[in-house]
XYZ file of C-alpha atoms in Angstrom:
241
model
C 0.842 -11.374 17.688
C -0.480 -9.719 20.833
C 2.147 -7.550 22.543
C 1.553 -5.591 25.726
C 3.871 -2.947 27.172
C 4.269 -2.972 30.966
C 5.418 0.603 31.401
C 6.651 0.817 34.985
C 5.590 -1.971 37.345
C 6.885 -1.864 40.900
C 10.189 -0.183 40.032
C 11.231 2.545 42.423
C 11.578 6.134 41.183
C 15.164 6.631 40.088
C 15.769 2.919 39.448
C 16.110 3.819 35.760
C 16.557 7.349 34.401
C 13.666 6.949 31.948
C 11.231 5.105 34.230
C 7.765 6.694 33.842
C 6.179 7.576 37.186
C 3.893 10.599 36.755
C 0.744 10.564 34.598
C 2.512 12.753 32.034
C 5.507 10.415 31.855
C 3.247 7.382 31.515
C 1.330 9.096 28.711
C 4.587 9.962 26.937
C 5.808 6.371 27.010
C 2.348 5.041 26.142
C 2.387 7.101 22.964
C 5.899 5.918 22.076
C 5.191 2.206 22.504
C 1.813 2.484 20.781
C 3.574 3.929 17.751
C 6.071 1.047 17.942
C 3.314 -1.555 17.658
C 1.888 -2.686 21.022
C -1.769 -3.641 21.295
C -2.246 -2.887 25.002
C -0.669 -1.115 27.966
C -0.206 -2.106 31.602
C 0.597 0.426 34.305
C 1.071 0.817 38.051
C -0.311 4.300 38.851
C 1.537 6.294 41.526
C 0.720 8.947 44.074
C 2.448 12.319 44.310
C 5.391 10.751 46.150
C 5.886 8.096 43.470
C 4.423 5.261 45.557
C 2.148 2.694 43.896
C -1.479 3.514 44.529
C -4.949 2.054 44.026
C -6.827 5.212 45.038
C -9.455 6.562 42.683
C -7.621 9.872 42.313
C -4.291 8.345 41.292
C -5.873 5.770 38.994
C -7.939 8.458 37.263
C -4.973 10.771 36.736
C -2.840 8.102 35.073
C -5.608 6.589 32.949
C -6.932 9.949 31.777
C -3.480 11.200 30.762
C -2.793 8.060 28.728
C -6.187 8.072 27.030
C -5.756 11.666 26.012
C -2.525 10.759 24.205
C -3.578 7.273 23.054
C -7.339 7.215 22.467
C -8.699 3.726 21.948
C -5.610 1.933 23.238
C -6.613 -0.613 25.933
C -5.035 0.209 29.301
C -4.805 -2.162 32.241
C -3.678 -1.796 35.840
C -2.331 -3.995 38.603
C -4.273 -5.042 41.697
C -1.288 -6.705 43.385
C -1.631 -7.132 47.119
C 1.700 -5.449 47.799
C 0.181 -2.172 46.556
C -2.547 -2.357 49.215
C -1.860 -5.216 51.691
C -5.259 -4.885 53.407
C -7.488 -7.243 51.397
C -10.728 -5.495 52.359
C -9.311 -2.048 51.654
C -7.983 -3.203 48.275
C -11.473 -4.334 47.332
C -12.944 -1.024 48.477
C -10.377 0.932 46.470
C -11.404 -0.924 43.305
C -15.071 -0.269 44.026
C -14.295 3.452 44.430
C -12.595 3.914 41.049
C -14.230 6.688 39.018
C -12.195 6.304 35.813
C -12.122 2.620 34.919
C -9.282 0.715 33.259
C -10.084 -1.569 30.359
C -8.688 -4.517 32.290
C -6.887 -5.374 35.516
C -4.502 -8.176 36.408
C -5.289 -10.363 39.421
C -2.677 -12.604 41.025
C -4.311 -15.932 41.806
C -1.826 -16.726 44.580
C -3.216 -13.897 46.716
C -6.179 -13.900 49.148
C -9.481 -12.315 48.176
C -9.288 -13.370 44.527
C -12.951 -14.318 44.076
C -14.315 -11.098 45.552
C -11.825 -8.970 43.639
C -12.581 -10.627 40.303
C -16.336 -10.306 40.788
C -15.952 -6.631 41.731
C -13.946 -5.956 38.579
C -16.284 -7.897 36.313
C -19.367 -6.247 37.806
C -17.918 -2.880 36.747
C -17.192 -4.042 33.207
C -13.428 -4.304 33.781
C -11.741 -7.237 32.057
C -9.827 -9.625 34.306
C -6.398 -10.986 33.479
C -5.918 -14.116 35.602
C -2.297 -14.193 36.691
C -1.069 -17.768 37.217
C 2.383 -18.528 38.597
C 1.844 -22.235 39.290
C -0.181 -25.076 37.790
C -2.053 -25.634 41.067
C -3.870 -22.335 40.509
C -5.570 -23.631 37.345
C -8.145 -25.855 39.126
C -8.815 -22.924 41.470
C -9.649 -20.768 38.448
C -12.142 -23.418 37.325
C -13.508 -23.892 40.850
C -14.317 -20.177 41.120
C -16.271 -20.430 37.833
C -14.168 -17.610 36.392
C -12.553 -19.462 33.514
C -15.232 -18.385 31.034
C -15.376 -14.782 32.207
C -11.764 -13.613 32.217
C -10.196 -11.626 29.415
C -6.997 -13.663 29.211
C -4.634 -15.878 31.181
C -1.281 -14.465 32.278
C 1.260 -17.265 32.551
C 3.960 -15.728 34.720
C 6.419 -18.139 36.361
C 8.201 -16.666 39.370
C 11.409 -18.668 39.011
C 14.542 -16.602 38.448
C 16.329 -19.170 36.265
C 15.134 -19.695 32.699
C 15.015 -23.489 32.611
C 12.988 -23.653 35.822
C 10.647 -20.886 34.610
C 10.076 -22.684 31.328
C 9.291 -25.912 33.188
C 6.704 -24.119 35.317
C 5.211 -22.436 32.261
C 4.845 -25.801 30.545
C 3.098 -27.280 33.582
C 0.639 -24.367 33.638
C -0.062 -24.802 29.932
C -0.680 -28.522 30.421
C -3.041 -27.812 33.314
C -4.988 -25.286 31.232
C -5.338 -27.846 28.449
C -6.453 -30.517 30.927
C -9.154 -28.172 32.245
C -10.154 -27.225 28.674
C -9.572 -23.544 29.394
C -9.180 -21.899 26.011
C -8.917 -18.228 26.959
C -6.203 -16.219 25.185
C -2.810 -16.804 26.803
C -0.024 -14.348 27.516
C 3.345 -15.759 28.592
C 6.062 -13.613 30.119
C 9.020 -13.726 32.472
C 10.959 -11.250 34.545
C 14.565 -10.119 34.807
C 16.804 -12.942 33.479
C 13.837 -14.982 32.213
C 12.246 -12.122 30.258
C 13.738 -12.712 26.836
C 13.764 -16.555 26.909
C 10.069 -16.625 27.835
C 9.246 -13.943 25.268
C 10.912 -16.090 22.591
C 8.952 -19.119 23.811
C 5.678 -17.194 23.701
C 6.353 -16.113 20.131
C 7.252 -19.636 19.097
C 4.032 -21.012 20.594
C 1.896 -18.240 19.138
C 0.882 -16.779 22.511
C 0.714 -13.153 23.526
C 3.615 -11.681 25.442
C 4.801 -8.431 26.965
C 7.870 -6.370 27.700
C 8.847 -3.197 29.503
C 10.626 -1.990 32.640
C 8.256 -3.908 34.914
C 9.827 -7.122 33.645
C 13.352 -6.035 32.749
C 15.605 -3.029 32.371
C 18.024 -4.958 30.188
C 18.392 -6.107 26.612
C 19.311 -9.723 25.801
C 23.020 -8.797 25.864
C 22.412 -7.564 29.470
C 23.174 -3.959 28.556
C 20.721 -1.443 30.031
C 17.840 -0.510 27.753
C 17.205 3.164 27.152
C 13.580 2.716 28.135
C 10.171 1.424 27.090
C 10.488 2.314 23.420
C 13.723 0.353 22.938
C 12.404 -2.720 24.762
C 9.211 -2.726 22.706
C 11.042 -2.126 19.430
C 13.189 -5.200 20.061
C 10.164 -7.315 20.974
C 8.409 -6.225 17.768
C 11.515 -7.076 15.772
C 11.668 -10.545 17.320
C 7.972 -11.060 16.585
C 8.472 -10.176 12.933
C 11.239 -12.755 12.732
C 8.770 -15.420 13.897
C 5.853 -14.486 11.631
């Protein structure tokens, strides 16, 4: 079972008392979830004010701190357009990185996908293709990226579980129809987090958990932080395998 920890996401500083923001806090939580059993990490590096950042300096600080504490653990970053809304500047930021992540997620519903993916791949950075709708699957094939990505992220945007599961199923069917056999990671967010995690485990796909997706346990009580969320996900995985 492939489990990834998404350590902070787009959460605002102070949104949770244990939310990791600084490189040192990210490294601390990375070590905790690695010990708990995750295979990979996903982070949104921040600047000195706690704002999400794609600059080389902020990326390097976060990645270096984590690798010092967790050598050999794959670390990925976000390239979401809301971090840098200028498409051309986002591409330039990626090209300026001096410390490279092992992989980066790319949302296929955003402009500039082809150029961004090629820039990442040309630097030896794995691409996670983030799909939120089945219509993005033919686009993935059209761009001739299906054979070059690291994995597919199936990430429905619906806020209600039944609707999210329906979208996930349509994406899976589209991937099968296009004969795209890349590793698949299925996850939800907020109220859909735990239902989609259970579905991913049942289907044998990778999944993820962490404050980026939810701050709450299945009983809707607030989680203490990354380590508790990951520990529960690992427990659920063991129940399936």
